[in-house]
Amino acid sequence: MAIRPTDSPDPADGGDYDYRDEEVARPDLLAALDSRVEGDVRFDTYTRQLYATDASIYEQTPIGVVFPTDTDDVASVVSYCADEEIPLLPRGGGTSLAGQTVNEAVVLDFTTHMDGLVSFDPDEATATAQPGVTLGELNADLADDDLKFAPDPAWGDKSVLGGAIGNNSTGSHSLVYGKTDAYVEECEVVLADGTVTTFGEVEVETLREEGDPEGDIEARIYAEVARIIDDEADEIDARYPDLKRNVSGYNLDVLVEEARGATEAGGGTVNLAKLLAGSEGTLAVVTEATVSLEPVPETKAVALLTYDDVLDAMEDVAPILEHDPAAVEVMDDVLLDLAADTDEFRDVVGMLPEGTDSVLLVEFYAEDDDHGRQQVADLVADRVPGAATEAEPGEGATEVTAEPHYAVAAMEAHDDEERAKFWKMRKSGLPILLSRTTDEKHISFIEDTAIPAENLPEYVADFHDILDDHDTFASYYAHAGPGVLHIRPLVNTKDVEGVEKMESIADAVTDLVVKYGGSVSGEHGDGRARTQWNRKLYGDDLWQTFRDLKTAFDPDWLLNPGQVCGDVDMTENLRFDPEYDFEAGFDPALDWANDNGFQGMVELCHGCAGCRGEQETTGGVMCPTYRAADEEITSTRGRANMLRQAMSGDLPEGEVFTDEFADEVLDLCIGCKGCKHDCPSGVDMAKLKVEVEHQRHQREGVGLRSKLFGRTETLLSLGSALAPLSNWATKIPGARAAMEKVAGIASERSLPEFHRETLRDWYADRGPRVSADEADRKAMLIADPYTNYSHPEVGKAAVRALEAANVHVRIPSDVTDSGRPAFSKSLVDEARDTARENVRKLAPRIEEGWDLVVAEPSDAVMFQSDYLDLLGDGSLAPDAETVARNAYGVCEYVDAFRLDENASWDAPDESLTYHGHCHQKATKKDHHAVGVLRRAGYRVDPLDSGCCGMAGSFGYEEEHYSMSKAIGDILFEQVEDSDGDSVVAPGASCRTQLGDREGASAEPPHPVEKLADALAGR
């Protein structure tokens, strides 16, 4: 990474700061903090903009960011800022939905250094960890002992322990596990004056005896906590909702409940660490936490109950809770319709009874499979009249009640795969819900109200009326069991009317919450969105109690000021507000078919941090450079935010075309397309990068190396024509060093071998072996540059495999390059010219019955997807769509038409580790090779892997070599953990990377080569 502010010389030594904007960077404060901590201190404009947003609708630029290495660093920063009256904000993964992790403050980011497991006691079922460890990583460390940190927020693999405490997080299984406060045993904290102490169990009498309103900070805290216990218990009992899910305000009900239990026991203790749960960093900064753990359930069982109306589903929640489920999740017609539009869930939704409006997903934890089936049977017998079940109701089954039955039908899932499919469907609608590129968006501001289950039907009906009154609509989904419905109205905050509508809806919904005994936040916290409603929820007396407690902990209100009981206004500091103005500064060259075009895509990221996952805990493709560098600016979220900010006035005009923006923001996006698949909103950063870099090329010109790599066909054809001399030349001493100096090609990287006889030459001499008249299908096999000049063996294997499947194969001599190399270097005009020429040639042949088949995955996806971006708005758009619909990767082709059923297979006794290409994964086509290889007789372990790190030319480039290898190391670890005898990978770049790993004797084969090896009589 180029952003390394701690590398800048100290001003005292006469050095200059390497920051873009010294005026706002506050070099005096930067120098003071930098001299006090071991970790990084960054006040440059780019870093500040990266931390101006989270997963909420808010944006506020911080003063700067500190990346502490330990508690001493944190104490030093807090102490100095206290003396200088500078606000502070502790922050984890930035996954907050209410805006509590953005503020005009010095941000403490714990995810870089303070992110480890400190200790683990399986016998006591406790773990001590730092605040920056993600819940996914924590649970991965505990998995061997069948223990887990129980709260399971939806983004637990990206959100962190400190955030879970600050937010008092929970999740889908809160019916069983409750909230984070139930598991917090002890916290090491830094108080507002820099004092380091530990909060945990403390005797109530000690609070009374040692509390002193005029004493030091700990004594003042003790005094105020004792006063609340002694004077405010009745008001807390009266005003706090009786719910499993309430995270509004401070955690005073738990404090009073513990104190009451201690009194009844004749003395006893309360746990002050639990008071921090839900405090959103406003009371103290947690630097280490000890939490209790729960056993991992033996197994689970799921029932999917269907309903004709969402209100019927709401009526059924309370009776379902009598069966003690672990989770009850609702999906309404909006989400079901969205799921039905996806290839992945169309069949599942199609199995639902006609007229299904909503479903409840009910999950049980079970001792074994029989127990799980019995629980489902009991539920279905009770709630679905006449439904057939997989097990008869047991003796302990709930008797059929006299209440009306609302469920129409039931589906069951007992094995891991089926349960995962149901759960994934539950989560599938939200990404599409959030993929709107219009100015109107389904925004989060009242999306996690909590209502007692028995009041849900009336609440939802009244909520409908509020939405109707405001001329909008929303979807209902999420945690119906504990009464937490995620409801996101469609609102446009870019105009004044939309902002007023948002606040009016929130005000009316808060009245509903109070009416039905609920909470304004059952999960996502107060933050900027809901702090102002706590006064209405709790009343003036408790509002003042909150403020008195805040003052005891933080006399100058410097810790995340404004939140929980402060003065933040939900309509201020909106990311998109009536003053927002977007100016790209150019006319887009690519086709942006979504609403609002290029601008819509730039503004699409909502900040959920899905791109910040770790490979070992999340799998998937996105985001390889973040996984290797662990820097916000290398995440899709970071790049998307920076791009939007550059075009909306948060950065200087023209910043997007500067060298610094290119180097810092876009350079390490390797175009893997993983975000297009894995990002919940579908942010296509690879395409955005191509557009912006193309526009920069138009202004600044194109460098030599980009021209070389963008014209791979010419480069490789020359190497082939000069083979074997071209292969020997690179081995001459000094040749590689010269290439690195002149063209920037890494001297450590293996270079392609050139073949004098190309694939096209070979085929021209050989000809087809299956006649067109006798074949089942006709295929044009495109000899892409790498396959033609460097890997003709892959093309030969493809011909053999296809012919064995009774396909008539031709290798056209007039289509030699898909345009992928030029497109990958953002040479849009060259790529478009190639696409036009190819489409004009290929579309008529496809109309005549030919299929288009490609061995190299990135070239296949170029035909299937990127041609539409290049030609989608022109006269050739229909022909480009024809080509896209009829283009296939070679294994995809065999699988899609089940051509392997025409071949005779006799695979060797071998297990294969399969690494799919990131472009095929992004377009959901990487599974085809696995299916074909298995049917051919191989055992296959498909890796849930990301990009290999080569990314076409990226891994050859000298300045990117170390990043490429770091990304590759993630893949190599997965390969080592696999049980496969050998590795296969369809991408030429992937095979180069895998061939360069330590201990590898050669590049692995393409899957089609293994198919050719498996042909009977080979």
PDB file of N, CA and C in Angstrom, residues 462-518:
ATOM      1  N   ASP A 462     -51.205  -1.535  11.359  1.00  0.00           N
ATOM      2  CA  ASP A 462     -51.083  -0.093  11.551  1.00  0.00           C
ATOM      3  C   ASP A 462     -49.886   0.476  10.785  1.00  0.00           C
ATOM      4  N   PHE A 463     -48.830  -0.313  10.700  1.00  0.00           N
ATOM      5  CA  PHE A 463     -47.641   0.117   9.958  1.00  0.00           C
ATOM      6  C   PHE A 463     -47.997   0.284   8.471  1.00  0.00           C
ATOM      7  N   HIS A 464     -48.793  -0.667   7.953  1.00  0.00           N
ATOM      8  CA  HIS A 464     -49.280  -0.550   6.571  1.00  0.00           C
ATOM      9  C   HIS A 464     -49.955   0.796   6.365  1.00  0.00           C
ATOM     10  N   ASP A 465     -50.780   1.175   7.314  1.00  0.00           N
ATOM     11  CA  ASP A 465     -51.521   2.432   7.192  1.00  0.00           C
ATOM     12  C   ASP A 465     -50.573   3.632   7.155  1.00  0.00           C
ATOM     13  N   ILE A 466     -49.528   3.581   7.984  1.00  0.00           N
ATOM     14  CA  ILE A 466     -48.551   4.678   7.991  1.00  0.00           C
ATOM     15  C   ILE A 466     -47.868   4.790   6.633  1.00  0.00           C
ATOM     16  N   LEU A 467     -47.478   3.651   6.073  1.00  0.00           N
ATOM     17  CA  LEU A 467     -46.832   3.681   4.760  1.00  0.00           C
ATOM     18  C   LEU A 467     -47.785   4.210   3.696  1.00  0.00           C
ATOM     19  N   ASP A 468     -49.024   3.765   3.751  1.00  0.00           N
ATOM     20  CA  ASP A 468     -50.014   4.261   2.792  1.00  0.00           C
ATOM     21  C   ASP A 468     -50.196   5.768   2.926  1.00  0.00           C
ATOM     22  N   ASP A 469     -50.243   6.247   4.168  1.00  0.00           N
ATOM     23  CA  ASP A 469     -50.413   7.683   4.397  1.00  0.00           C
ATOM     24  C   ASP A 469     -49.251   8.483   3.819  1.00  0.00           C
ATOM     25  N   HIS A 470     -48.087   7.842   3.737  1.00  0.00           N
ATOM     26  CA  HIS A 470     -46.907   8.536   3.230  1.00  0.00           C
ATOM     27  C   HIS A 470     -46.594   8.149   1.777  1.00  0.00           C
ATOM     28  N   ASP A 471     -47.527   7.460   1.135  1.00  0.00           N
ATOM     29  CA  ASP A 471     -47.420   7.122  -0.276  1.00  0.00           C
ATOM     30  C   ASP A 471     -46.124   6.374  -0.592  1.00  0.00           C
ATOM     31  N   THR A 472     -45.819   5.359   0.210  1.00  0.00           N
ATOM     32  CA  THR A 472     -44.661   4.520  -0.055  1.00  0.00           C
ATOM     33  C   THR A 472     -44.980   3.095   0.366  1.00  0.00           C
ATOM     34  N   PHE A 473     -44.009   2.213   0.219  1.00  0.00           N
ATOM     35  CA  PHE A 473     -44.196   0.818   0.611  1.00  0.00           C
ATOM     36  C   PHE A 473     -42.876   0.276   1.130  1.00  0.00           C
ATOM     37  N   ALA A 474     -42.954  -0.933   1.697  1.00  0.00           N
ATOM     38  CA  ALA A 474     -41.754  -1.558   2.255  1.00  0.00           C
ATOM     39  C   ALA A 474     -41.931  -3.069   2.219  1.00  0.00           C
ATOM     40  N   SER A 475     -40.843  -3.754   2.467  1.00  0.00           N
ATOM     41  CA  SER A 475     -40.884  -5.203   2.604  1.00  0.00           C
ATOM     42  C   SER A 475     -40.759  -5.568   4.080  1.00  0.00           C
ATOM     43  N   TYR A 476     -41.387  -6.683   4.458  1.00  0.00           N
ATOM     44  CA  TYR A 476     -41.337  -7.178   5.836  1.00  0.00           C
ATOM     45  C   TYR A 476     -40.530  -8.480   5.848  1.00  0.00           C
ATOM     46  N   TYR A 477     -39.471  -8.485   6.622  1.00  0.00           N
ATOM     47  CA  TYR A 477     -38.676  -9.706   6.707  1.00  0.00           C
ATOM     48  C   TYR A 477     -37.930  -9.730   8.032  1.00  0.00           C
ATOM     49  N   ALA A 478     -37.240 -10.824   8.249  1.00  0.00           N
ATOM     50  CA  ALA A 478     -36.345 -11.017   9.401  1.00  0.00           C
ATOM     51  C   ALA A 478     -37.018 -11.696  10.579  1.00  0.00           C
ATOM     52  N   HIS A 479     -36.756 -11.235  11.817  1.00  0.00           N
ATOM     53  CA  HIS A 479     -36.872 -12.039  13.023  1.00  0.00           C
ATOM     54  C   HIS A 479     -38.257 -11.930  13.660  1.00  0.00           C
ATOM     55  N   ALA A 480     -39.232 -12.574  13.061  1.00  0.00           N
ATOM     56  CA  ALA A 480     -40.601 -12.468  13.567  1.00  0.00           C
ATOM     57  C   ALA A 480     -40.734 -13.058  14.966  1.00  0.00           C
ATOM     58  N   GLY A 481     -39.970 -14.101  15.278  1.00  0.00           N
ATOM     59  CA  GLY A 481     -40.082 -14.770  16.581  1.00  0.00           C
ATOM     60  C   GLY A 481     -39.938 -13.817  17.744  1.00  0.00           C
ATOM     61  N   PRO A 482     -38.852 -13.065  17.824  1.00  0.00           N
ATOM     62  CA  PRO A 482     -38.712 -12.089  18.908  1.00  0.00           C
ATOM     63  C   PRO A 482     -39.382 -10.757  18.594  1.00  0.00           C
ATOM     64  N   GLY A 483     -40.116 -10.681  17.490  1.00  0.00           N
ATOM     65  CA  GLY A 483     -40.872  -9.478  17.178  1.00  0.00           C
ATOM     66  C   GLY A 483     -40.083  -8.388  16.503  1.00  0.00           C
ATOM     67  N   VAL A 484     -38.945  -8.730  15.891  1.00  0.00           N
ATOM     68  CA  VAL A 484     -38.104  -7.736  15.222  1.00  0.00           C
ATOM     69  C   VAL A 484     -38.286  -7.880  13.711  1.00  0.00           C
ATOM     70  N   LEU A 485     -39.011  -6.950  13.128  1.00  0.00           N
ATOM     71  CA  LEU A 485     -39.237  -6.967  11.687  1.00  0.00           C
ATOM     72  C   LEU A 485     -38.358  -5.914  11.027  1.00  0.00           C
ATOM     73  N   HIS A 486     -37.609  -6.335  10.017  1.00  0.00           N
ATOM     74  CA  HIS A 486     -36.827  -5.367   9.254  1.00  0.00           C
ATOM     75  C   HIS A 486     -37.728  -4.794   8.163  1.00  0.00           C
ATOM     76  N   ILE A 487     -38.031  -3.525   8.303  1.00  0.00           N
ATOM     77  CA  ILE A 487     -38.946  -2.844   7.388  1.00  0.00           C
ATOM     78  C   ILE A 487     -38.227  -1.617   6.847  1.00  0.00           C
ATOM     79  N   ARG A 488     -37.982  -1.609   5.553  1.00  0.00           N
ATOM     80  CA  ARG A 488     -37.249  -0.501   4.933  1.00  0.00           C
ATOM     81  C   ARG A 488     -38.151   0.210   3.928  1.00  0.00           C
ATOM     82  N   PRO A 489     -38.745   1.325   4.300  1.00  0.00           N
ATOM     83  CA  PRO A 489     -39.571   2.066   3.343  1.00  0.00           C
ATOM     84  C   PRO A 489     -38.736   2.610   2.185  1.00  0.00           C
ATOM     85  N   LEU A 490     -39.384   2.753   1.051  1.00  0.00           N
ATOM     86  CA  LEU A 490     -38.745   3.323  -0.130  1.00  0.00           C
ATOM     87  C   LEU A 490     -38.842   4.843  -0.035  1.00  0.00           C
ATOM     88  N   VAL A 491     -37.670   5.511   0.102  1.00  0.00           N
ATOM     89  CA  VAL A 491     -37.636   6.951   0.339  1.00  0.00           C
ATOM     90  C   VAL A 491     -36.490   7.561  -0.467  1.00  0.00           C
ATOM     91  N   ASN A 492     -36.692   8.754  -0.956  1.00  0.00           N
ATOM     92  CA  ASN A 492     -35.648   9.513  -1.648  1.00  0.00           C
ATOM     93  C   ASN A 492     -35.205  10.661  -0.759  1.00  0.00           C
ATOM     94  N   THR A 493     -34.016  10.527  -0.152  1.00  0.00           N
ATOM     95  CA  THR A 493     -33.533  11.584   0.745  1.00  0.00           C
ATOM     96  C   THR A 493     -32.796  12.689  -0.005  1.00  0.00           C
ATOM     97  N   LYS A 494     -32.757  12.597  -1.324  1.00  0.00           N
ATOM     98  CA  LYS A 494     -32.117  13.658  -2.105  1.00  0.00           C
ATOM     99  C   LYS A 494     -33.030  14.869  -2.280  1.00  0.00           C
ATOM    100  N   ASP A 495     -34.274  14.750  -1.877  1.00  0.00           N
ATOM    101  CA  ASP A 495     -35.133  15.928  -1.931  1.00  0.00           C
ATOM    102  C   ASP A 495     -35.726  16.211  -0.549  1.00  0.00           C
ATOM    103  N   VAL A 496     -36.119  17.449  -0.349  1.00  0.00           N
ATOM    104  CA  VAL A 496     -36.611  17.897   0.956  1.00  0.00           C
ATOM    105  C   VAL A 496     -37.841  17.105   1.377  1.00  0.00           C
ATOM    106  N   GLU A 497     -38.737  16.859   0.437  1.00  0.00           N
ATOM    107  CA  GLU A 497     -39.945  16.115   0.751  1.00  0.00           C
ATOM    108  C   GLU A 497     -39.624  14.714   1.258  1.00  0.00           C
ATOM    109  N   GLY A 498     -38.625  14.079   0.656  1.00  0.00           N
ATOM    110  CA  GLY A 498     -38.236  12.734   1.086  1.00  0.00           C
ATOM    111  C   GLY A 498     -37.684  12.724   2.496  1.00  0.00           C
ATOM    112  N   VAL A 499     -36.869  13.731   2.843  1.00  0.00           N
ATOM    113  CA  VAL A 499     -36.308  13.814   4.192  1.00  0.00           C
ATOM    114  C   VAL A 499     -37.432  14.039   5.206  1.00  0.00           C
ATOM    115  N   GLU A 500     -38.355  14.899   4.865  1.00  0.00           N
ATOM    116  CA  GLU A 500     -39.487  15.131   5.759  1.00  0.00           C
ATOM    117  C   GLU A 500     -40.332  13.872   5.915  1.00  0.00           C
ATOM    118  N   LYS A 501     -40.488  13.125   4.827  1.00  0.00           N
ATOM    119  CA  LYS A 501     -41.254  11.883   4.871  1.00  0.00           C
ATOM    120  C   LYS A 501     -40.575  10.876   5.796  1.00  0.00           C
ATOM    121  N   MET A 502     -39.251  10.793   5.711  1.00  0.00           N
ATOM    122  CA  MET A 502     -38.508   9.861   6.560  1.00  0.00           C
ATOM    123  C   MET A 502     -38.739  10.170   8.034  1.00  0.00           C
ATOM    124  N   GLU A 503     -38.609  11.423   8.415  1.00  0.00           N
ATOM    125  CA  GLU A 503     -38.775  11.781   9.820  1.00  0.00           C
ATOM    126  C   GLU A 503     -40.220  11.587  10.262  1.00  0.00           C
ATOM    127  N   SER A 504     -41.172  11.897   9.386  1.00  0.00           N
ATOM    128  CA  SER A 504     -42.574  11.739   9.743  1.00  0.00           C
ATOM    129  C   SER A 504     -42.926  10.272   9.952  1.00  0.00           C
ATOM    130  N   ILE A 505     -42.415   9.410   9.103  1.00  0.00           N
ATOM    131  CA  ILE A 505     -42.644   7.977   9.267  1.00  0.00           C
ATOM    132  C   ILE A 505     -42.050   7.506  10.594  1.00  0.00           C
ATOM    133  N   ALA A 506     -40.814   7.934  10.882  1.00  0.00           N
ATOM    134  CA  ALA A 506     -40.151   7.513  12.123  1.00  0.00           C
ATOM    135  C   ALA A 506     -40.933   7.971  13.349  1.00  0.00           C
ATOM    136  N   ASP A 507     -41.452   9.191  13.296  1.00  0.00           N
ATOM    137  CA  ASP A 507     -42.215   9.720  14.419  1.00  0.00           C
ATOM    138  C   ASP A 507     -43.486   8.890  14.640  1.00  0.00           C
ATOM    139  N   ALA A 508     -44.195   8.606  13.546  1.00  0.00           N
ATOM    140  CA  ALA A 508     -45.441   7.841  13.659  1.00  0.00           C
ATOM    141  C   ALA A 508     -45.174   6.415  14.117  1.00  0.00           C
ATOM    142  N   VAL A 509     -44.102   5.815  13.615  1.00  0.00           N
ATOM    143  CA  VAL A 509     -43.770   4.441  14.001  1.00  0.00           C
ATOM    144  C   VAL A 509     -43.361   4.380  15.465  1.00  0.00           C
ATOM    145  N   THR A 510     -42.670   5.397  15.952  1.00  0.00           N
ATOM    146  CA  THR A 510     -42.314   5.427  17.375  1.00  0.00           C
ATOM    147  C   THR A 510     -43.563   5.456  18.245  1.00  0.00           C
ATOM    148  N   ASP A 511     -44.573   6.195  17.825  1.00  0.00           N
ATOM    149  CA  ASP A 511     -45.842   6.185  18.554  1.00  0.00           C
ATOM    150  C   ASP A 511     -46.442   4.785  18.583  1.00  0.00           C
ATOM    151  N   LEU A 512     -46.357   4.082  17.430  1.00  0.00           N
ATOM    152  CA  LEU A 512     -46.860   2.702  17.380  1.00  0.00           C
ATOM    153  C   LEU A 512     -46.097   1.804  18.339  1.00  0.00           C
ATOM    154  N   VAL A 513     -44.780   1.964  18.346  1.00  0.00           N
ATOM    155  CA  VAL A 513     -43.935   1.151  19.221  1.00  0.00           C
ATOM    156  C   VAL A 513     -44.353   1.331  20.677  1.00  0.00           C
ATOM    157  N   VAL A 514     -44.536   2.578  21.097  1.00  0.00           N
ATOM    158  CA  VAL A 514     -44.951   2.846  22.473  1.00  0.00           C
ATOM    159  C   VAL A 514     -46.331   2.249  22.734  1.00  0.00           C
ATOM    160  N   LYS A 515     -47.227   2.393  21.769  1.00  0.00           N
ATOM    161  CA  LYS A 515     -48.589   1.875  21.914  1.00  0.00           C
ATOM    162  C   LYS A 515     -48.599   0.370  22.134  1.00  0.00           C
ATOM    163  N   TYR A 516     -47.735  -0.352  21.421  1.00  0.00           N
ATOM    164  CA  TYR A 516     -47.759  -1.812  21.482  1.00  0.00           C
ATOM    165  C   TYR A 516     -46.685  -2.409  22.392  1.00  0.00           C
ATOM    166  N   GLY A 517     -46.089  -1.586  23.245  1.00  0.00           N
ATOM    167  CA  GLY A 517     -45.157  -2.101  24.252  1.00  0.00           C
ATOM    168  C   GLY A 517     -43.849  -2.572  23.674  1.00  0.00           C
ATOM    169  N   GLY A 518     -43.375  -1.888  22.636  1.00  0.00           N
ATOM    170  CA  GLY A 518     -42.156  -2.315  21.966  1.00  0.00           C
ATOM    171  C   GLY A 518     -40.988  -1.388  22.190  1.00  0.00           C
TER     172      GLY A 518
END
